[in-house]
PDB file of N, CA and C in Angstrom:
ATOM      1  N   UNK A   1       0.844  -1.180   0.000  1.00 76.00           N
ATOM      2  CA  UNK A   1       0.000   0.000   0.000  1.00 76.00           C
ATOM      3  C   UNK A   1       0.894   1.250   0.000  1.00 76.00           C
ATOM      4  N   UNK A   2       0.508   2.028  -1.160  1.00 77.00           N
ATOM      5  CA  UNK A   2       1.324   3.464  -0.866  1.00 77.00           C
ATOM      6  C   UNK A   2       0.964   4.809  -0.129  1.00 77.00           C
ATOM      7  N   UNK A   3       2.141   4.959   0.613  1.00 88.00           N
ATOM      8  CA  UNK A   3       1.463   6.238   1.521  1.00 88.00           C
ATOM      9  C   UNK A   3       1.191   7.228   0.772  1.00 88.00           C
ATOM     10  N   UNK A   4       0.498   8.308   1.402  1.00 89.00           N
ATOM     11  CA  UNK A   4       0.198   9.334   0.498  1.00 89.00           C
ATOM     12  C   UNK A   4       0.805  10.403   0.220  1.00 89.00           C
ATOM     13  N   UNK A   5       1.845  10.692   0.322  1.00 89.00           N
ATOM     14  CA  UNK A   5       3.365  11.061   0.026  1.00 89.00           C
ATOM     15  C   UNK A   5       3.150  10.439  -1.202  1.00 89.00           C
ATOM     16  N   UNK A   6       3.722   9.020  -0.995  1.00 87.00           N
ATOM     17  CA  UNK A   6       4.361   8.601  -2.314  1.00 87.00           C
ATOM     18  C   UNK A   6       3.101   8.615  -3.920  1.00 87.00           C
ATOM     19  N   UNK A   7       2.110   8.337  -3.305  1.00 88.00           N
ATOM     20  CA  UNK A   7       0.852   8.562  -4.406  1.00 88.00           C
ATOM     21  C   UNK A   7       0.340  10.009  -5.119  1.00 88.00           C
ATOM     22  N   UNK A   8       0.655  10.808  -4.159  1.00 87.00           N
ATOM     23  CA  UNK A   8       1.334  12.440  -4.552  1.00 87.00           C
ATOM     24  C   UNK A   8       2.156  12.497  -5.922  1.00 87.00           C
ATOM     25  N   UNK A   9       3.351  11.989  -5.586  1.00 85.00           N
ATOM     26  CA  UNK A   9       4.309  11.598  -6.006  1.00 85.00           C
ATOM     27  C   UNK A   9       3.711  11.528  -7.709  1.00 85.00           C
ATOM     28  N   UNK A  10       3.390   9.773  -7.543  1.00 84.00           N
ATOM     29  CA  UNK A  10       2.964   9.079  -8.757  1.00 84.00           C
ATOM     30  C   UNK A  10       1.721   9.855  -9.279  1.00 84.00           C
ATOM     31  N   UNK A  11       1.233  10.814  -8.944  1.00 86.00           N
ATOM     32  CA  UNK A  11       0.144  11.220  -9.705  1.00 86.00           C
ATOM     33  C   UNK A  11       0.828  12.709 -10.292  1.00 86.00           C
ATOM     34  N   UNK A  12       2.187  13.287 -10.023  1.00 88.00           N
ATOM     35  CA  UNK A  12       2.471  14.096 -10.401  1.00 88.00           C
ATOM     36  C   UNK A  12       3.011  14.034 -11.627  1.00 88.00           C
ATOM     37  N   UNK A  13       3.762  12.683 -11.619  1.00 86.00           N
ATOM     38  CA  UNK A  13       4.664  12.363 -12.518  1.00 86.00           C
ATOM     39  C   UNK A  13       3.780  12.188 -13.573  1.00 86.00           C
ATOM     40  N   UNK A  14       2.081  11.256 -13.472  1.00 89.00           N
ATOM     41  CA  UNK A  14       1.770  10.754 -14.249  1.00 89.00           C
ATOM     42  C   UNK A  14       1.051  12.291 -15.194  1.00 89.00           C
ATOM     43  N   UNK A  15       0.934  12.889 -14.456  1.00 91.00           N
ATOM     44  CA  UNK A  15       0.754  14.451 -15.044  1.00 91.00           C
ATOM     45  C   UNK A  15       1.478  14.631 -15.818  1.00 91.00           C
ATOM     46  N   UNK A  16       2.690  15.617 -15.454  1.00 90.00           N
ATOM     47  CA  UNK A  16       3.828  15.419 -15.882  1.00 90.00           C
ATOM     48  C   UNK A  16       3.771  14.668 -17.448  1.00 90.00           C
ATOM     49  N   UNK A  17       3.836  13.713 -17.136  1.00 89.00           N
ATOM     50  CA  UNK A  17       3.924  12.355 -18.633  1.00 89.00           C
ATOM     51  C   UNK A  17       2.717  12.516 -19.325  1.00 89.00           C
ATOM     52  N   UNK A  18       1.358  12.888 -18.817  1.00 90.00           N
ATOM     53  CA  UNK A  18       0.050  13.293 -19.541  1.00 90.00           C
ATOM     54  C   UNK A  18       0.171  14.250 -20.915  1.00 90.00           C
ATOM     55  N   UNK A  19       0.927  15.362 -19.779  1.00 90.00           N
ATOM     56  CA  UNK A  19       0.898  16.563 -20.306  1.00 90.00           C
ATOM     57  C   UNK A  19       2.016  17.355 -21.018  1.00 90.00           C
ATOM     58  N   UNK A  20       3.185  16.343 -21.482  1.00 90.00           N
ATOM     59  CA  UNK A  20       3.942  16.250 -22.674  1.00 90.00           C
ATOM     60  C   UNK A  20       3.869  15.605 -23.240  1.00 90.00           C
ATOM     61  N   UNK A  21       3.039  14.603 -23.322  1.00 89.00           N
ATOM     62  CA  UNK A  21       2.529  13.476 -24.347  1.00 89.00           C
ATOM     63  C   UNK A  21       1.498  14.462 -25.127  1.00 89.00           C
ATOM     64  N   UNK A  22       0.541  15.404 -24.422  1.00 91.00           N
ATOM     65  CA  UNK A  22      -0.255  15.838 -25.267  1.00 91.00           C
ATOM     66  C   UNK A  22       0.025  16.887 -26.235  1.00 91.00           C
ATOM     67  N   UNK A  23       0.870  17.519 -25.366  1.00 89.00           N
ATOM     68  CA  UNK A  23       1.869  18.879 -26.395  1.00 89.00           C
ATOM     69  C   UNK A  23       2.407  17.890 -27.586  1.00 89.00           C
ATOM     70  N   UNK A  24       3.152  16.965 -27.286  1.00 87.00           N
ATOM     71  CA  UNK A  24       3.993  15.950 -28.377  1.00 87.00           C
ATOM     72  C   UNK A  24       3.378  15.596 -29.659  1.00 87.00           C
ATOM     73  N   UNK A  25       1.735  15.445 -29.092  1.00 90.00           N
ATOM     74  CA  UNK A  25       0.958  14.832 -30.095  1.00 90.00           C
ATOM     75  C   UNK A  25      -0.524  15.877 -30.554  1.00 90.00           C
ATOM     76  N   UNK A  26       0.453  16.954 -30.624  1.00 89.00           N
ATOM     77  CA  UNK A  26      -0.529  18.602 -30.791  1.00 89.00           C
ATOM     78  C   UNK A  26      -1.440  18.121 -32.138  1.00 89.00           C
ATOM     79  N   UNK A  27      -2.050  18.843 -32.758  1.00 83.00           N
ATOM     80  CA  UNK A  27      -2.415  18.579 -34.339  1.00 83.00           C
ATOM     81  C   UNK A  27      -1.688  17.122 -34.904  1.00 83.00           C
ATOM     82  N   UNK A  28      -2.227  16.570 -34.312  1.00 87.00           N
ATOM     83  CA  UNK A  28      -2.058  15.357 -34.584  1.00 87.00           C
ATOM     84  C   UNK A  28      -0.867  14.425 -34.653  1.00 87.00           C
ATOM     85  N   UNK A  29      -0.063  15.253 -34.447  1.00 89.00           N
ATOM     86  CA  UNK A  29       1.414  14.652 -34.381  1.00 89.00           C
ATOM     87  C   UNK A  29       1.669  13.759 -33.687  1.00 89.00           C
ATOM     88  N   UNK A  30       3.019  12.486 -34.007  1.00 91.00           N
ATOM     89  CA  UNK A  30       3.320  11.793 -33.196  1.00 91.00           C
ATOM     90  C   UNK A  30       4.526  12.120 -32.396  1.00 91.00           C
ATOM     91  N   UNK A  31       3.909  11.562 -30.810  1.00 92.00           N
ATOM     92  CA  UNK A  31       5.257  11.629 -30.137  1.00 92.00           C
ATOM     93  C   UNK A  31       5.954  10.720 -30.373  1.00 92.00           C
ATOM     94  N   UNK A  32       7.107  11.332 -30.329  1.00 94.00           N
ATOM     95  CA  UNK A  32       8.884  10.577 -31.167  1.00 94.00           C
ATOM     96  C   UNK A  32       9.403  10.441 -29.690  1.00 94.00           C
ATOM     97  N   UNK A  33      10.514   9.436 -29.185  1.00 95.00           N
ATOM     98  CA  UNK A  33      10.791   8.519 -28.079  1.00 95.00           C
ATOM     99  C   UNK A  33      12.250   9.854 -28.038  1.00 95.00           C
ATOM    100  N   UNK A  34      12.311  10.030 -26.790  1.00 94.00           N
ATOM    101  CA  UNK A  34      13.988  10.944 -26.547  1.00 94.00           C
ATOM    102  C   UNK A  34      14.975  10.222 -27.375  1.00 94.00           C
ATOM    103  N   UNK A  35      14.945   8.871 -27.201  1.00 93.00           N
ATOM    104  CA  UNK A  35      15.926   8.302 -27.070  1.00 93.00           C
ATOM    105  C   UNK A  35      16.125   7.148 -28.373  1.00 93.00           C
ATOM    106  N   UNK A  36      15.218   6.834 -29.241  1.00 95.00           N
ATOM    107  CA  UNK A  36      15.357   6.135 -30.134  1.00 95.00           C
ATOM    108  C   UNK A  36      14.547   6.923 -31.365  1.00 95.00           C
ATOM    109  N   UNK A  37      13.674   7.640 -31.312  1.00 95.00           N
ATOM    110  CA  UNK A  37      13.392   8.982 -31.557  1.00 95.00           C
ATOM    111  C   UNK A  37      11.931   8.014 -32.843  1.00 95.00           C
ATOM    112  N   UNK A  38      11.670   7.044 -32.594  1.00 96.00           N
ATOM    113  CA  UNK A  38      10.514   6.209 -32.960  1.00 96.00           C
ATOM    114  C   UNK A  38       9.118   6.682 -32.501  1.00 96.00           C
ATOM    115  N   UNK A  39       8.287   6.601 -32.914  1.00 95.00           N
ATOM    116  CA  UNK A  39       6.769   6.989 -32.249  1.00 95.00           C
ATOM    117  C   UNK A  39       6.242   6.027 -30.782  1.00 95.00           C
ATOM    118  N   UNK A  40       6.082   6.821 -30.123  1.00 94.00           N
ATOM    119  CA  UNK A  40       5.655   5.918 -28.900  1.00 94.00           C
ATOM    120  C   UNK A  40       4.255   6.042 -28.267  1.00 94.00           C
ATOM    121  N   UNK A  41       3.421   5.275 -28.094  1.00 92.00           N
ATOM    122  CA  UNK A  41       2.224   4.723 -27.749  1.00 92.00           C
ATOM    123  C   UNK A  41       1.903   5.339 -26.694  1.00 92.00           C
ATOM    124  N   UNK A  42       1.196   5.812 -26.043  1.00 89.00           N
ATOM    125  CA  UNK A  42       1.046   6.471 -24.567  1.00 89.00           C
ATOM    126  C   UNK A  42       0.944   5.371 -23.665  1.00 89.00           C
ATOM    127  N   UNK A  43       0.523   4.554 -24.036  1.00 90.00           N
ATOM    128  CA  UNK A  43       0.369   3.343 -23.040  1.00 90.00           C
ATOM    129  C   UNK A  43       2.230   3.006 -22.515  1.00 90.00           C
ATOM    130  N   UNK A  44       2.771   3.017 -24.138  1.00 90.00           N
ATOM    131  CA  UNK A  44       4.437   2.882 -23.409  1.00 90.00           C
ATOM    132  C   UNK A  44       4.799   4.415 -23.061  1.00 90.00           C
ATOM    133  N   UNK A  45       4.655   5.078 -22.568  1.00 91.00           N
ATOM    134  CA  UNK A  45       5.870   6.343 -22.563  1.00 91.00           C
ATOM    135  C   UNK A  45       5.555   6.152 -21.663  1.00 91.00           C
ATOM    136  N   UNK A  46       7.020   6.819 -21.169  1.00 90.00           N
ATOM    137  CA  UNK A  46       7.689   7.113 -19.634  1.00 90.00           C
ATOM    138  C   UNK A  46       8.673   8.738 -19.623  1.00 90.00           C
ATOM    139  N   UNK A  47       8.342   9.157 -18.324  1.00 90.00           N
ATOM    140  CA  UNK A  47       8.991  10.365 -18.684  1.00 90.00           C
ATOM    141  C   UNK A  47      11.008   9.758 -18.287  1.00 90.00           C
ATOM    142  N   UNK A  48      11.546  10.205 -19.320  1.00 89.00           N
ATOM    143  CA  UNK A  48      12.506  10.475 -19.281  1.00 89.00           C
ATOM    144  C   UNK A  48      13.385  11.517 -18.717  1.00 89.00           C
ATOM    145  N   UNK A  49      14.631  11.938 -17.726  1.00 91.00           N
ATOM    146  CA  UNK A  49      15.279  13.070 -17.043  1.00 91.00           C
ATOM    147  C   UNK A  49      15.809  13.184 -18.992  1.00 91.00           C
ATOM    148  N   UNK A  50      16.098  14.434 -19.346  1.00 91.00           N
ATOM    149  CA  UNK A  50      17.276  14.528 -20.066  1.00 91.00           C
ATOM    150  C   UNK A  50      18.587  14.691 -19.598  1.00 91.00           C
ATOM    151  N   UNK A  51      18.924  15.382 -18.703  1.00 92.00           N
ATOM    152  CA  UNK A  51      19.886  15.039 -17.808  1.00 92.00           C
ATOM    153  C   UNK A  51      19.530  14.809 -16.476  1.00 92.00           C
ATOM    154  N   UNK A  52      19.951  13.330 -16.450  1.00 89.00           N
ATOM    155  CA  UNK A  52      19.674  12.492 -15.194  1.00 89.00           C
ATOM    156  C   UNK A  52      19.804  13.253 -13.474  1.00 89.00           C
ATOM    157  N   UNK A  53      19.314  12.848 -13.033  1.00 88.00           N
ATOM    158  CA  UNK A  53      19.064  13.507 -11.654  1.00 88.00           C
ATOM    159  C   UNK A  53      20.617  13.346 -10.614  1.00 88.00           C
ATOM    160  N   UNK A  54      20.671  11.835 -11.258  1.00 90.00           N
ATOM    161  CA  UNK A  54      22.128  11.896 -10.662  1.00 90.00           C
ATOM    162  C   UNK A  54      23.785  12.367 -11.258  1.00 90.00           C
ATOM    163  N   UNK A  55      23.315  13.277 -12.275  1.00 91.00           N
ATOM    164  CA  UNK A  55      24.326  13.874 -12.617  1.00 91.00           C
ATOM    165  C   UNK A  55      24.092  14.945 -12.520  1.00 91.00           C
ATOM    166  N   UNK A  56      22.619  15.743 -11.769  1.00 93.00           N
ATOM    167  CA  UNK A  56      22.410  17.424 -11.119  1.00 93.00           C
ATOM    168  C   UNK A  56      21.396  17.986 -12.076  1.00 93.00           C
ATOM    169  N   UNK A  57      20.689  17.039 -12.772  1.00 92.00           N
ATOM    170  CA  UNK A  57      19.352  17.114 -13.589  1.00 92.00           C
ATOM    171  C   UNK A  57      18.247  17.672 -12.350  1.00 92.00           C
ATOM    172  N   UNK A  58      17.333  18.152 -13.054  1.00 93.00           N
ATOM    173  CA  UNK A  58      16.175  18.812 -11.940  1.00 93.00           C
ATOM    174  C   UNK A  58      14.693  17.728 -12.407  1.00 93.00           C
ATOM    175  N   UNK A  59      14.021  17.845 -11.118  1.00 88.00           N
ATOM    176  CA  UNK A  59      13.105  17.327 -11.784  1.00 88.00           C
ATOM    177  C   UNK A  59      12.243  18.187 -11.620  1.00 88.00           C
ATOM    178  N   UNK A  60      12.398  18.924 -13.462  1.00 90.00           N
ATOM    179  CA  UNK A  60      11.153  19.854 -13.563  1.00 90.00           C
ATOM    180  C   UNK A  60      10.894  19.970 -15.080  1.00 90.00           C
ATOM    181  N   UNK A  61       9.622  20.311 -15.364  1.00 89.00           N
ATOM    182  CA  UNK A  61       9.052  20.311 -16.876  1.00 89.00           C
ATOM    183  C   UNK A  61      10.627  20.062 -17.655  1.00 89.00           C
ATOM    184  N   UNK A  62      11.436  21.313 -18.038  1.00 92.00           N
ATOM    185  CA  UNK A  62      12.141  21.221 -18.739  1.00 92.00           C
ATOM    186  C   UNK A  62      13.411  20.586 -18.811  1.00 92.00           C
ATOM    187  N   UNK A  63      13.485  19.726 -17.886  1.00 93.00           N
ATOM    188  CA  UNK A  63      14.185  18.853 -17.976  1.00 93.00           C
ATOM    189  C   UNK A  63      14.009  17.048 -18.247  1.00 93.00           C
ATOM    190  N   UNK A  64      12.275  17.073 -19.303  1.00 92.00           N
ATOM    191  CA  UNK A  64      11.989  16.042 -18.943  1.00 92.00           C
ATOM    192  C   UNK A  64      11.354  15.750 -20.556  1.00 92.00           C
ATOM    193  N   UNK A  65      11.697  14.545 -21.013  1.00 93.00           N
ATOM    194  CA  UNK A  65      11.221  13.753 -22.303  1.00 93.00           C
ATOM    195  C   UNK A  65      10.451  13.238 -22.229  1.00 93.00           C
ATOM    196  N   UNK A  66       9.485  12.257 -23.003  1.00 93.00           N
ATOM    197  CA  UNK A  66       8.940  11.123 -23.374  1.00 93.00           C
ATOM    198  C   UNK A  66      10.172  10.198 -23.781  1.00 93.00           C
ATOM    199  N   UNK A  67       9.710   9.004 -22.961  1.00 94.00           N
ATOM    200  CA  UNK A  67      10.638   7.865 -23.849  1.00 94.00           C
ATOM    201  C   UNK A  67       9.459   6.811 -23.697  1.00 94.00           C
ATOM    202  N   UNK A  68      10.347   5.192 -24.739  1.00 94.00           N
ATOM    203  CA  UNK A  68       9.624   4.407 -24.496  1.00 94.00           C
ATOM    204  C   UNK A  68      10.030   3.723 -23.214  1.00 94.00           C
ATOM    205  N   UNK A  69       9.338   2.835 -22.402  1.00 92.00           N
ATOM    206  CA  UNK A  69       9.643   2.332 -21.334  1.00 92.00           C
ATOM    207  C   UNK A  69      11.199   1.327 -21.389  1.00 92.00           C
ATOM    208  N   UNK A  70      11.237   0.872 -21.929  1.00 93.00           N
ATOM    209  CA  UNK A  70      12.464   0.404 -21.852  1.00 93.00           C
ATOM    210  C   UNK A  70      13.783   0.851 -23.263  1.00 93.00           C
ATOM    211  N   UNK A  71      13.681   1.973 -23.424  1.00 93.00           N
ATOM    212  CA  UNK A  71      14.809   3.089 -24.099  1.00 93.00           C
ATOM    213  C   UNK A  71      14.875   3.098 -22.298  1.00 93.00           C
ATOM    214  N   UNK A  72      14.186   4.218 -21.901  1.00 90.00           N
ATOM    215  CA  UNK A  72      14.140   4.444 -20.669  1.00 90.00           C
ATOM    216  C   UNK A  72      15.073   3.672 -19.483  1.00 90.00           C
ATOM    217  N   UNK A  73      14.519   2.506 -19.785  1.00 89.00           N
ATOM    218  CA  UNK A  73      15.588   1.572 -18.867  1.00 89.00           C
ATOM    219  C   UNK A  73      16.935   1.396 -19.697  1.00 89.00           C
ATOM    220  N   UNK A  74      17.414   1.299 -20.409  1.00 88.00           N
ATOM    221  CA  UNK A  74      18.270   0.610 -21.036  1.00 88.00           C
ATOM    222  C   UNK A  74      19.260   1.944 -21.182  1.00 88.00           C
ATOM    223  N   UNK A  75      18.790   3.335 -21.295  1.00 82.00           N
ATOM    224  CA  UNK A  75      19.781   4.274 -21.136  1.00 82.00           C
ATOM    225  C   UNK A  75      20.217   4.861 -19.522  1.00 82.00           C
ATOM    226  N   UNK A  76      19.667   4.298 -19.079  1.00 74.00           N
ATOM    227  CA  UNK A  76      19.904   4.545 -17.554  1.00 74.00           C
ATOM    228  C   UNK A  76      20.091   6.462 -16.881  1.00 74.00           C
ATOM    229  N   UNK A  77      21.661   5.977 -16.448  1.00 73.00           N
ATOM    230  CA  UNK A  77      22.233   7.847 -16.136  1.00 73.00           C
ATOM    231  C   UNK A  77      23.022   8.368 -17.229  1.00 73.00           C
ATOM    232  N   UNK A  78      22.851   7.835 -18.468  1.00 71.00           N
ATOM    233  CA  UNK A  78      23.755   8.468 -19.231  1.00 71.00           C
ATOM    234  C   UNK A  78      23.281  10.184 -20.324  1.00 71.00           C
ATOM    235  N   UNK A  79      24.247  10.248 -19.900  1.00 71.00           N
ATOM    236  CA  UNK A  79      23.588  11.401 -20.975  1.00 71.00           C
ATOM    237  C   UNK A  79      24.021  12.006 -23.002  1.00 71.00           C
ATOM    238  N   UNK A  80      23.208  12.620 -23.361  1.00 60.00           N
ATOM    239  CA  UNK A  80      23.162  11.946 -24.550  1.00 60.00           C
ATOM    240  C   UNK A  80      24.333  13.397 -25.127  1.00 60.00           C
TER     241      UNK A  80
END
């Protein structure tokens, strides 16, 4: 069960990921993946850091992509 802190949390992010998915896919456009730069499904996107948090990335709007879920995993902290 998640406290409500952490469900805070997950409903910000999922904002967050809502609401650059929808800019992405303005007039009809597709959103393209940060990281493999392919069209991605909303069901797969994940927000991506562009520069990772652990290299002094922020977590805020403009520091943040669409990727697919596992670009996402598979690029880890690196930066591009």
């Amino acid at each position: 069960v998640m406290s409500g802190r952490r469900r805070r949390q997950v409903n910000l992010r999922q904002q967050r990921r809502d609401t650059l998915f929808a800019m992405a896919t303005k007039n009809g456009k597709q959103c393209l993946c940060f990281v493999c730069k392919k069209p991605v499904d909303k069901s797969q996107a994940t927000l991506e850091h562009i520069l990772p948090l652990s290299k002094g990335g922020k977590d805020e709007m403009s520091n943040l992509a669409i990727s697919h879920k596992l670009c996402n995993n598979r690029r880890g902290n690196v930066t591009k």
